[in-house]
Amino acid sequence: MNLTLDPAIAARLAADTSLWRDFNDICDCGGRLAGTESEKKAFALLRERVRAASPANSGRSIPVPYNGWKPKSASLRLPSGAMAACHPLVRTIATPKGGLTAEVIDLGRGTPDEFAEHAAEIKGRIALVRHELMFAAGTIHRRRKYDAARAAGAVGFLIGGPLQGHVVAGSSGRDTGAGIPALGIAPETAAKLARTAAGWPTVTMTIETDEGPAETETLVYDYPGTSDEWVVLSAHVDGHDLAESAMDNGSGLASVLAVTRALSPHVAKYRRGLRVMFFSVEEWALTGSAQYVQALSEAERRKIALNVNLDSVAGSPNLAALSSGYAGVEPFMLRVAEANGQSLRAVRPLMTNSDHANFAAGGIPALRLVAGFDDPNAHLRVVLTPADTRDKVAQSELRQATLLTAALTAAACNADPAEAAKWRVRSS
Ligand SMILES: [Zn+2]
């Protein structure tokens, strides 16, 4: 099996100046929060760039109905009476008109232990936890902390961000129905909300929102191979409206566009076809990809040999592939990386932090390529803050991730059936 990317394709990718242009143009669309003009602009841009790469392929759009949500205003009044910067978490409920006034209980990082130890004190108070580096082993996802706060009877939720001077965004994980008001705040604001000799500090959260049915889309471009099997290459379009969502996930989108340009003229000769997918409402509990995988029959799922999902692939030169419990795909991806002169770290546990998780849960081998895994100093630590801007990404990092993606995708398209069968073997 030839695992080395065709030198002509590699040379083309190495010289593709559109990679950096696309990345900047995607960032220029803005933060791409689902339901905004910024998200629509990004979809239009992706359509235009894929059309330029393969004019004969008009693709298809799958409608994605979801529960729309728009923040109208948010504020946080501190015990001193001063107002602190804050950011409403996606799909947070609104507060009553006059706001929600309650004591804040600081639960530190917000581990299950901390929630358990304070179980008797959380009811009727606002739970304060901390945002964690998302790309690390043992990370406790914000949504789990939000759920723990609700389960313990908290009336509100505050999460302190990782970067001084900056609030943090993210999703509450709520869909419709009951919930508690949830705001992202800056770390120095969280520091002001510690319990003191005087007791727990009292704050007022005020949030106004608009909710109602909404619709976005999943964009799909099929480039058939010689069989009816597929390799799905995916990235999510949406982000948060704090900045330009550059690392998360302008980097993944630009890489997917470049790989599409480089591979699409060749796929007809490959064993498996290339299915390029752009998902949205990823930041809303992975909704776009969840709907896609749920709608696939068992037979269709078996025809997808592998999902290669790019999410936050630049911002650090160190790349990891999250194999999502599919131990059988690890030797393949490591051999491809080595054959193409790249280092790659394999991380096995399924992390439900991007669209690959829905493929994996649906029985389809899936991996997420991510930069800066387990590196607390990587720029990736500021993902979901206003500092997720294009200056955090080096051209060389984006190029390297793109070359590795092209190599993995082409090798997966060409792998023989015995090799592809191994990918479906799970660790448990
Ligand atoms: Zn992402």
GROMACS .gro file of N, CA and C and ligand atoms in nm, residues 134-135 236 238-240 247-249 282-283 286 309-312 353-355 368 383-384, ligand 1:
model
   67
  134MET      N    1  -0.952   2.291   2.611
  134MET     CA    2  -1.046   2.190   2.562
  134MET      C    3  -0.977   2.068   2.505
  135PHE      N    4  -0.853   2.089   2.461
  135PHE     CA    5  -0.787   1.981   2.389
  135PHE      C    6  -0.685   1.917   2.481
  236HIS      N    7  -1.636   2.227   1.047
  236HIS     CA    8  -1.755   2.307   1.078
  236HIS      C    9  -1.733   2.454   1.047
  238ASP      N   10  -1.949   2.715   1.156
  238ASP     CA   11  -1.994   2.813   1.255
  238ASP      C   12  -1.892   2.835   1.366
  239GLY      N   13  -1.912   2.945   1.437
  239GLY     CA   14  -1.822   2.981   1.546
  239GLY      C   15  -1.894   3.069   1.645
  240HIS      N   16  -1.820   3.158   1.706
  240HIS     CA   17  -1.879   3.248   1.805
  240HIS      C   18  -1.854   3.393   1.763
  247MET      N   19  -0.872   3.009   1.457
  247MET     CA   20  -0.823   2.872   1.476
  247MET      C   21  -0.941   2.775   1.469
  248ASP      N   22  -1.050   2.811   1.539
  248ASP     CA   23  -1.170   2.728   1.552
  248ASP      C   24  -1.286   2.793   1.479
  249ASN      N   25  -1.305   2.770   1.353
  249ASN     CA   26  -1.241   2.666   1.276
  249ASN      C   27  -1.208   2.717   1.136
  282GLU      N   28  -2.232   2.332   1.481
  282GLU     CA   29  -2.142   2.243   1.556
  282GLU      C   30  -2.128   2.295   1.697
  283GLU      N   31  -2.117   2.427   1.709
  283GLU     CA   32  -2.101   2.488   1.842
  283GLU      C   33  -2.230   2.475   1.923
  286LEU      N   34  -2.323   2.004   1.834
  286LEU     CA   35  -2.293   1.920   1.716
  286LEU      C   36  -2.417   1.886   1.636
  309ASN      N   37  -1.210   1.460   1.027
  309ASN     CA   38  -1.273   1.588   1.064
  309ASN      C   39  -1.166   1.685   1.111
  310LEU      N   40  -1.164   1.802   1.047
  310LEU     CA   41  -1.065   1.903   1.084
  310LEU      C   42  -1.129   2.010   1.170
  311ASP      N   43  -1.078   2.025   1.290
  311ASP     CA   44  -1.130   2.128   1.379
  311ASP      C   45  -1.014   2.185   1.460
  312SER      N   46  -0.980   2.310   1.431
  312SER     CA   47  -0.871   2.380   1.501
  312SER      C   48  -0.737   2.312   1.473
  353ASN      N   49  -1.624   1.659   2.121
  353ASN     CA   50  -1.594   1.801   2.109
  353ASN      C   51  -1.594   1.849   1.965
  354SER      N   52  -1.636   1.766   1.872
  354SER     CA   53  -1.651   1.811   1.734
  354SER      C   54  -1.733   1.708   1.657
  355ASP      N   55  -1.756   1.737   1.527
  355ASP     CA   56  -1.850   1.656   1.449
  355ASP      C   57  -1.809   1.509   1.432
  368ARG      N   58  -1.054   1.309   1.456
  368ARG     CA   59  -1.046   1.455   1.452
  368ARG      C   60  -0.900   1.494   1.454
  383VAL      N   61  -0.892   2.965   2.220
  383VAL     CA   62  -1.012   2.935   2.142
  383VAL      C   63  -1.134   2.968   2.228
  384LEU      N   64  -1.239   3.022   2.167
  384LEU     CA   65  -1.363   3.065   2.234
  384LEU      C   66  -1.348   3.198   2.309
  429ZN      ZN   67  -1.451   2.367   1.669
   0.00000   0.00000   0.00000
